[in-house]
PDB file of C-alpha atoms in Angstrom:
ATOM      1  CA  UNK A   1       0.000   0.000   0.000  1.00 67.00           C
ATOM      2  CA  UNK A   2       0.937   3.638  -0.261  1.00 73.00           C
ATOM      3  CA  UNK A   3       3.561   4.827   2.147  1.00 90.00           C
ATOM      4  CA  UNK A   4       3.133   8.486   1.317  1.00 94.00           C
ATOM      5  CA  UNK A   5      -0.352   9.846   0.795  1.00 94.00           C
ATOM      6  CA  UNK A   6      -1.000  13.008  -1.179  1.00 96.00           C
ATOM      7  CA  UNK A   7      -4.332  14.809  -1.468  1.00 96.00           C
ATOM      8  CA  UNK A   8      -6.121  15.908  -3.457  1.00 96.00           C
ATOM      9  CA  UNK A   9      -5.296  13.955  -6.613  1.00 94.00           C
ATOM     10  CA  UNK A  10      -6.596  16.717  -8.771  1.00 95.00           C
ATOM     11  CA  UNK A  11      -8.034  20.157  -8.226  1.00 96.00           C
ATOM     12  CA  UNK A  12      -9.528  22.810 -10.454  1.00 96.00           C
ATOM     13  CA  UNK A  13      -9.689  26.331  -9.144  1.00 95.00           C
ATOM     14  CA  UNK A  14     -10.378  29.845 -10.309  1.00 96.00           C
ATOM     15  CA  UNK A  15      -7.592  32.300 -10.889  1.00 96.00           C
ATOM     16  CA  UNK A  16      -6.814  34.262  -7.747  1.00 96.00           C
ATOM     17  CA  UNK A  17      -7.833  31.594  -5.275  1.00 97.00           C
ATOM     18  CA  UNK A  18      -5.560  29.532  -3.045  1.00 97.00           C
ATOM     19  CA  UNK A  19      -5.149  25.779  -3.104  1.00 97.00           C
ATOM     20  CA  UNK A  20      -3.736  23.549  -0.378  1.00 97.00           C
ATOM     21  CA  UNK A  21      -2.095  20.209  -1.103  1.00 98.00           C
ATOM     22  CA  UNK A  22      -1.359  17.752   1.694  1.00 97.00           C
ATOM     23  CA  UNK A  23       1.398  15.185   1.905  1.00 97.00           C
ATOM     24  CA  UNK A  24       1.374  12.588   4.670  1.00 96.00           C
ATOM     25  CA  UNK A  25       3.837   9.893   5.603  1.00 95.00           C
ATOM     26  CA  UNK A  26       1.709   6.950   6.676  1.00 94.00           C
ATOM     27  CA  UNK A  27       3.910   4.596   8.643  1.00 89.00           C
ATOM     28  CA  UNK A  28       6.918   6.688   9.510  1.00 93.00           C
ATOM     29  CA  UNK A  29       7.874  10.119  10.681  1.00 94.00           C
ATOM     30  CA  UNK A  30       9.538  12.464   8.254  1.00 93.00           C
ATOM     31  CA  UNK A  31      11.389  15.511   9.507  1.00 91.00           C
ATOM     32  CA  UNK A  32      11.991  16.432   5.897  1.00 93.00           C
ATOM     33  CA  UNK A  33       9.744  16.276   2.870  1.00 95.00           C
ATOM     34  CA  UNK A  34      10.314  17.470  -0.670  1.00 95.00           C
ATOM     35  CA  UNK A  35       7.977  19.174  -3.104  1.00 97.00           C
ATOM     36  CA  UNK A  36       8.376  18.807  -6.861  1.00 95.00           C
ATOM     37  CA  UNK A  37       6.582  20.239  -9.855  1.00 95.00           C
ATOM     38  CA  UNK A  38       6.300  18.726 -13.288  1.00 90.00           C
ATOM     39  CA  UNK A  39       5.137  20.561 -16.369  1.00 84.00           C
ATOM     40  CA  UNK A  40       3.894  18.524 -19.328  1.00 81.00           C
ATOM     41  CA  UNK A  41       6.651  16.493 -20.966  1.00 78.00           C
ATOM     42  CA  UNK A  42       9.240  17.952 -18.654  1.00 82.00           C
ATOM     43  CA  UNK A  43      11.294  16.748 -15.743  1.00 87.00           C
ATOM     44  CA  UNK A  44      10.270  16.836 -12.111  1.00 90.00           C
ATOM     45  CA  UNK A  45      11.783  19.991 -10.712  1.00 93.00           C
ATOM     46  CA  UNK A  46      12.466  20.357  -7.026  1.00 93.00           C
ATOM     47  CA  UNK A  47      10.630  23.355  -5.622  1.00 95.00           C
ATOM     48  CA  UNK A  48      11.430  23.245  -1.942  1.00 95.00           C
ATOM     49  CA  UNK A  49      12.463  21.206   1.051  1.00 94.00           C
ATOM     50  CA  UNK A  50       9.956  21.140   3.879  1.00 94.00           C
ATOM     51  CA  UNK A  51      11.487  21.000   7.338  1.00 91.00           C
ATOM     52  CA  UNK A  52       9.480  20.050  10.407  1.00 91.00           C
ATOM     53  CA  UNK A  53       9.587  22.801  12.967  1.00 87.00           C
ATOM     54  CA  UNK A  54      11.467  25.287  10.826  1.00 89.00           C
ATOM     55  CA  UNK A  55      11.195  27.251   7.616  1.00 92.00           C
ATOM     56  CA  UNK A  56      11.155  25.552   4.280  1.00 94.00           C
ATOM     57  CA  UNK A  57      14.140  25.846   1.978  1.00 94.00           C
ATOM     58  CA  UNK A  58      13.225  27.007  -1.506  1.00 96.00           C
ATOM     59  CA  UNK A  59      15.092  26.325  -4.722  1.00 93.00           C
ATOM     60  CA  UNK A  60      16.287  29.206  -6.817  1.00 93.00           C
ATOM     61  CA  UNK A  61      13.509  30.838  -8.761  1.00 92.00           C
ATOM     62  CA  UNK A  62      10.664  29.517  -6.608  1.00 95.00           C
ATOM     63  CA  UNK A  63       8.618  32.248  -4.949  1.00 94.00           C
ATOM     64  CA  UNK A  64       8.283  31.435  -1.270  1.00 93.00           C
ATOM     65  CA  UNK A  65       5.396  33.847  -0.806  1.00 95.00           C
ATOM     66  CA  UNK A  66       3.468  32.163  -3.561  1.00 96.00           C
ATOM     67  CA  UNK A  67       4.173  28.578  -2.580  1.00 97.00           C
ATOM     68  CA  UNK A  68       3.666  28.410   1.157  1.00 96.00           C
ATOM     69  CA  UNK A  69       4.971  25.306   2.848  1.00 96.00           C
ATOM     70  CA  UNK A  70       4.034  24.239   6.340  1.00 93.00           C
ATOM     71  CA  UNK A  71       5.483  21.165   8.006  1.00 93.00           C
ATOM     72  CA  UNK A  72       3.359  21.229  11.106  1.00 85.00           C
ATOM     73  CA  UNK A  73       3.966  17.685  12.283  1.00 92.00           C
ATOM     74  CA  UNK A  74       6.326  14.798  11.672  1.00 93.00           C
ATOM     75  CA  UNK A  75       3.855  13.186   9.306  1.00 95.00           C
ATOM     76  CA  UNK A  76       2.310  16.114   7.451  1.00 96.00           C
ATOM     77  CA  UNK A  77       3.565  18.761   5.073  1.00 96.00           C
ATOM     78  CA  UNK A  78       1.291  21.108   3.158  1.00 97.00           C
ATOM     79  CA  UNK A  79       1.907  23.168   0.050  1.00 97.00           C
ATOM     80  CA  UNK A  80      -0.407  26.114  -0.497  1.00 97.00           C
ATOM     81  CA  UNK A  81      -0.433  27.763  -3.889  1.00 97.00           C
ATOM     82  CA  UNK A  82      -1.586  31.295  -3.121  1.00 96.00           C
ATOM     83  CA  UNK A  83      -3.383  33.519  -5.595  1.00 96.00           C
ATOM     84  CA  UNK A  84      -3.132  30.844  -8.222  1.00 96.00           C
ATOM     85  CA  UNK A  85      -2.809  31.791 -11.875  1.00 96.00           C
ATOM     86  CA  UNK A  86      -3.114  29.661 -15.009  1.00 95.00           C
ATOM     87  CA  UNK A  87       0.672  29.429 -15.281  1.00 94.00           C
ATOM     88  CA  UNK A  88       0.682  27.610 -11.922  1.00 95.00           C
ATOM     89  CA  UNK A  89      -1.224  24.750 -13.510  1.00 95.00           C
ATOM     90  CA  UNK A  90       1.054  21.775 -13.122  1.00 94.00           C
ATOM     91  CA  UNK A  91       1.530  18.387 -11.532  1.00 93.00           C
ATOM     92  CA  UNK A  92       2.798  18.688  -7.966  1.00 96.00           C
ATOM     93  CA  UNK A  93       4.442  15.749  -6.210  1.00 95.00           C
ATOM     94  CA  UNK A  94       5.765  15.341  -2.696  1.00 96.00           C
ATOM     95  CA  UNK A  95       8.287  12.875  -1.381  1.00 94.00           C
ATOM     96  CA  UNK A  96       9.413  11.779   2.036  1.00 94.00           C
ATOM     97  CA  UNK A  97      12.530   9.864   3.080  1.00 91.00           C
ATOM     98  CA  UNK A  98      12.121   6.967   5.479  1.00 89.00           C
ATOM     99  CA  UNK A  99      15.173   6.838   7.698  1.00 85.00           C
ATOM    100  CA  UNK A 100      14.917   3.286   8.975  1.00 85.00           C
ATOM    101  CA  UNK A 101      15.692   1.780   5.573  1.00 81.00           C
ATOM    102  CA  UNK A 102      16.926   4.883   3.785  1.00 80.00           C
ATOM    103  CA  UNK A 103      14.268   4.799   1.123  1.00 84.00           C
ATOM    104  CA  UNK A 104      12.568   7.716  -0.582  1.00 87.00           C
ATOM    105  CA  UNK A 105       8.858   7.495  -1.230  1.00 91.00           C
ATOM    106  CA  UNK A 106       6.718   9.651  -3.481  1.00 92.00           C
ATOM    107  CA  UNK A 107       3.121  10.680  -3.227  1.00 94.00           C
ATOM    108  CA  UNK A 108       0.753  10.018  -6.091  1.00 92.00           C
ATOM    109  CA  UNK A 109       0.777  13.649  -7.164  1.00 94.00           C
ATOM    110  CA  UNK A 110      -1.748  16.453  -7.514  1.00 95.00           C
ATOM    111  CA  UNK A 111      -2.820  17.793 -10.874  1.00 94.00           C
ATOM    112  CA  UNK A 112      -3.659  21.473 -10.456  1.00 96.00           C
ATOM    113  CA  UNK A 113      -5.616  23.281 -13.137  1.00 96.00           C
ATOM    114  CA  UNK A 114      -6.163  27.004 -12.696  1.00 96.00           C
ATOM    115  CA  UNK A 115      -8.887  28.501 -14.864  1.00 95.00           C
TER     116      UNK A 115
ATOM    117  CA  UNK B   1      20.966  24.165 -15.704  1.00 71.00           C
ATOM    118  CA  UNK B   2      19.982  20.536 -16.246  1.00 81.00           C
ATOM    119  CA  UNK B   3      22.474  18.489 -14.243  1.00 91.00           C
ATOM    120  CA  UNK B   4      20.930  15.167 -15.227  1.00 94.00           C
ATOM    121  CA  UNK B   5      20.013  14.614 -18.840  1.00 94.00           C
ATOM    122  CA  UNK B   6      18.282  11.932 -20.795  1.00 95.00           C
ATOM    123  CA  UNK B   7      18.869  12.733 -24.432  1.00 92.00           C
ATOM    124  CA  UNK B   8      16.300  10.355 -25.838  1.00 94.00           C
ATOM    125  CA  UNK B   9      12.782  11.583 -25.123  1.00 93.00           C
ATOM    126  CA  UNK B  10      11.279   8.361 -26.421  1.00 96.00           C
ATOM    127  CA  UNK B  11      12.192   4.788 -27.258  1.00 97.00           C
ATOM    128  CA  UNK B  12      10.254   1.976 -28.923  1.00 98.00           C
ATOM    129  CA  UNK B  13      11.257  -1.649 -28.472  1.00 98.00           C
ATOM    130  CA  UNK B  14       9.751  -4.941 -29.501  1.00 98.00           C
ATOM    131  CA  UNK B  15       8.509  -7.200 -26.736  1.00 98.00           C
ATOM    132  CA  UNK B  16      11.194  -9.662 -25.678  1.00 97.00           C
ATOM    133  CA  UNK B  17      14.060  -7.483 -26.853  1.00 98.00           C
ATOM    134  CA  UNK B  18      16.379  -5.391 -24.741  1.00 98.00           C
ATOM    135  CA  UNK B  19      15.534  -1.805 -23.811  1.00 98.00           C
ATOM    136  CA  UNK B  20      18.474   0.477 -23.105  1.00 98.00           C
ATOM    137  CA  UNK B  21      17.802   3.845 -21.536  1.00 98.00           C
ATOM    138  CA  UNK B  22      20.655   6.285 -21.192  1.00 98.00           C
ATOM    139  CA  UNK B  23      21.420   9.096 -18.785  1.00 97.00           C
ATOM    140  CA  UNK B  24      24.239  11.605 -18.479  1.00 97.00           C
ATOM    141  CA  UNK B  25      25.093  13.835 -15.573  1.00 96.00           C
ATOM    142  CA  UNK B  26      27.375  16.799 -15.158  1.00 95.00           C
ATOM    143  CA  UNK B  27      28.042  17.020 -11.420  1.00 93.00           C
ATOM    144  CA  UNK B  28      30.795  14.640 -10.340  1.00 91.00           C
ATOM    145  CA  UNK B  29      29.739  15.061  -6.703  1.00 91.00           C
ATOM    146  CA  UNK B  30      26.653  12.934  -7.172  1.00 92.00           C
ATOM    147  CA  UNK B  31      27.178   9.731  -5.212  1.00 89.00           C
ATOM    148  CA  UNK B  32      23.990   7.816  -5.807  1.00 91.00           C
ATOM    149  CA  UNK B  33      21.887   7.221  -8.881  1.00 93.00           C
ATOM    150  CA  UNK B  34      18.370   5.957  -9.232  1.00 93.00           C
ATOM    151  CA  UNK B  35      15.872   5.014 -11.882  1.00 95.00           C
ATOM    152  CA  UNK B  36      12.177   5.682 -11.467  1.00 94.00           C
ATOM    153  CA  UNK B  37       9.217   4.552 -13.498  1.00 95.00           C
ATOM    154  CA  UNK B  38       6.294   6.924 -13.892  1.00 91.00           C
ATOM    155  CA  UNK B  39       2.827   6.717 -15.346  1.00 89.00           C
ATOM    156  CA  UNK B  40       0.832   9.836 -16.259  1.00 84.00           C
ATOM    157  CA  UNK B  41      -0.827  11.588 -13.329  1.00 81.00           C
ATOM    158  CA  UNK B  42       0.968   9.361 -10.830  1.00 86.00           C
ATOM    159  CA  UNK B  43       4.021   9.773  -8.652  1.00 87.00           C
ATOM    160  CA  UNK B  44       7.270   8.062  -9.659  1.00 90.00           C
ATOM    161  CA  UNK B  45       7.974   4.592  -8.324  1.00 90.00           C
ATOM    162  CA  UNK B  46      11.463   3.435  -7.497  1.00 89.00           C
ATOM    163  CA  UNK B  47      12.953   0.857  -9.827  1.00 94.00           C
ATOM    164  CA  UNK B  48      16.636   0.338  -9.156  1.00 93.00           C
ATOM    165  CA  UNK B  49      19.614   2.263  -7.850  1.00 91.00           C
ATOM    166  CA  UNK B  50      23.370   2.224  -7.799  1.00 93.00           C
ATOM    167  CA  UNK B  51      25.989   3.707  -5.553  1.00 90.00           C
ATOM    168  CA  UNK B  52      28.898   5.546  -7.116  1.00 91.00           C
ATOM    169  CA  UNK B  53      31.290   2.945  -5.722  1.00 91.00           C
ATOM    170  CA  UNK B  54      29.787   0.312  -7.983  1.00 93.00           C
ATOM    171  CA  UNK B  55      29.607  -0.016 -11.740  1.00 95.00           C
ATOM    172  CA  UNK B  56      26.732  -2.442 -12.021  1.00 96.00           C
ATOM    173  CA  UNK B  57      23.630  -3.401 -10.115  1.00 96.00           C
ATOM    174  CA  UNK B  58      21.142  -6.020 -11.175  1.00 96.00           C
ATOM    175  CA  UNK B  59      17.604  -6.744 -10.039  1.00 95.00           C
ATOM    176  CA  UNK B  60      15.697  -9.300 -12.058  1.00 97.00           C
ATOM    177  CA  UNK B  61      15.153  -7.986 -15.562  1.00 97.00           C
ATOM    178  CA  UNK B  62      16.645  -4.608 -14.688  1.00 97.00           C
ATOM    179  CA  UNK B  63      20.335  -3.785 -14.678  1.00 98.00           C
ATOM    180  CA  UNK B  64      21.892  -0.401 -14.165  1.00 97.00           C
ATOM    181  CA  UNK B  65      25.412   0.352 -15.360  1.00 98.00           C
ATOM    182  CA  UNK B  66      27.467   3.285 -14.166  1.00 97.00           C
ATOM    183  CA  UNK B  67      30.478   4.751 -15.951  1.00 97.00           C
ATOM    184  CA  UNK B  68      31.820   7.404 -13.621  1.00 94.00           C
ATOM    185  CA  UNK B  69      34.592   8.568 -15.891  1.00 95.00           C
ATOM    186  CA  UNK B  70      32.072   9.276 -18.617  1.00 96.00           C
ATOM    187  CA  UNK B  71      29.431  10.513 -16.152  1.00 96.00           C
ATOM    188  CA  UNK B  72      27.016   8.161 -17.790  1.00 97.00           C
ATOM    189  CA  UNK B  73      24.597   5.535 -16.624  1.00 97.00           C
ATOM    190  CA  UNK B  74      22.213   3.259 -18.392  1.00 98.00           C
ATOM    191  CA  UNK B  75      19.264   1.069 -17.550  1.00 98.00           C
ATOM    192  CA  UNK B  76      18.886  -2.241 -19.343  1.00 98.00           C
ATOM    193  CA  UNK B  77      15.585  -4.058 -19.339  1.00 98.00           C
ATOM    194  CA  UNK B  78      15.655  -7.556 -20.691  1.00 97.00           C
ATOM    195  CA  UNK B  79      13.408  -9.026 -21.827  1.00 98.00           C
ATOM    196  CA  UNK B  80      11.161  -6.031 -22.332  1.00 98.00           C
ATOM    197  CA  UNK B  81       7.471  -6.503 -21.633  1.00 97.00           C
ATOM    198  CA  UNK B  82       4.457  -4.398 -22.653  1.00 96.00           C
ATOM    199  CA  UNK B  83       3.895  -3.580 -18.976  1.00 95.00           C
ATOM    200  CA  UNK B  84       7.243  -1.822 -18.969  1.00 96.00           C
ATOM    201  CA  UNK B  85       5.780   0.934 -21.137  1.00 96.00           C
ATOM    202  CA  UNK B  86       6.057   4.128 -19.089  1.00 96.00           C
ATOM    203  CA  UNK B  87       8.234   7.171 -18.657  1.00 95.00           C
ATOM    204  CA  UNK B  88      11.560   6.394 -17.035  1.00 97.00           C
ATOM    205  CA  UNK B  89      13.408   9.028 -15.061  1.00 95.00           C
ATOM    206  CA  UNK B  90      17.035   8.865 -14.161  1.00 96.00           C
ATOM    207  CA  UNK B  91      17.865  10.654 -10.910  1.00 94.00           C
ATOM    208  CA  UNK B  92      20.973  11.549  -8.970  1.00 94.00           C
ATOM    209  CA  UNK B  93      21.651  12.399  -5.367  1.00 91.00           C
ATOM    210  CA  UNK B  94      24.408  13.730  -3.138  1.00 85.00           C
ATOM    211  CA  UNK B  95      23.124  12.009  -0.081  1.00 69.00           C
ATOM    212  CA  UNK B  96      22.843   8.291  -0.625  1.00 66.00           C
ATOM    213  CA  UNK B  97      19.705   8.532  -2.698  1.00 61.00           C
ATOM    214  CA  UNK B  98      17.061   8.814  -0.046  1.00 72.00           C
ATOM    215  CA  UNK B  99      16.901  12.537   0.396  1.00 79.00           C
ATOM    216  CA  UNK B 100      16.744  15.200  -2.264  1.00 84.00           C
ATOM    217  CA  UNK B 101      17.159  13.835  -5.765  1.00 89.00           C
ATOM    218  CA  UNK B 102      17.684  15.607  -9.061  1.00 91.00           C
ATOM    219  CA  UNK B 103      15.680  14.161 -11.908  1.00 93.00           C
ATOM    220  CA  UNK B 104      16.556  13.805 -15.547  1.00 94.00           C
ATOM    221  CA  UNK B 105      14.246  14.814 -18.333  1.00 90.00           C
ATOM    222  CA  UNK B 106      12.693  11.383 -18.787  1.00 93.00           C
ATOM    223  CA  UNK B 107      12.468   8.825 -21.575  1.00 96.00           C
ATOM    224  CA  UNK B 108       9.130   7.475 -22.674  1.00 96.00           C
ATOM    225  CA  UNK B 109       9.481   3.765 -23.353  1.00 97.00           C
ATOM    226  CA  UNK B 110       6.999   1.933 -25.484  1.00 97.00           C
ATOM    227  CA  UNK B 111       7.235  -1.829 -25.666  1.00 98.00           C
ATOM    228  CA  UNK B 112       5.415  -3.116 -28.695  1.00 97.00           C
ATOM    229  CA  UNK B 113       3.726  -6.513 -28.342  1.00 95.00           C
TER     230      UNK B 113
END
């Protein structure tokens, strides 16, 4: 079964609204989680590293005020796309490393469409 | 700056034959390499990995080869099966492969029955 759960699987929203995506580690605690974005026919690009109890670390070119990340607990990280615009439409994926066996697990992704 | 590249965006192979997917990287500090399989609208699933101290790792039908001097790795699938049809991403990591990974551009493999 899934080790990392990501919700929602898809979301359609109006331009200017905010959308929250959740990523949960199901059978382990993750002090760190990673958020990726994939545009059609392109690679998965790392957006940010979510750190439990501290601020997220953003990759170059990613607007931290637009993509709010909250790692409120050891099993949950959320990505909020604020004031979404059509150019934010993309496939967003989270991942979480499991320390006990040093494996990296990915969520099933969220397809965001901004109208 | 694409540090991990897969120069072939697509590949078609007959069922039963060998599929060879290639990947090049530019950063010699990468110490762990992984291959992921991905279907549309789904997250990537881990396939096989290799540490930089090795040059080959095999798991069933899948074998990954690493040529550090050439900064090149390849994934061999033999025999190829129709269920192998998917997009394959090569990835590289500085930290043993289970933290942040840098993905390649992907190769769409189609195995023709």
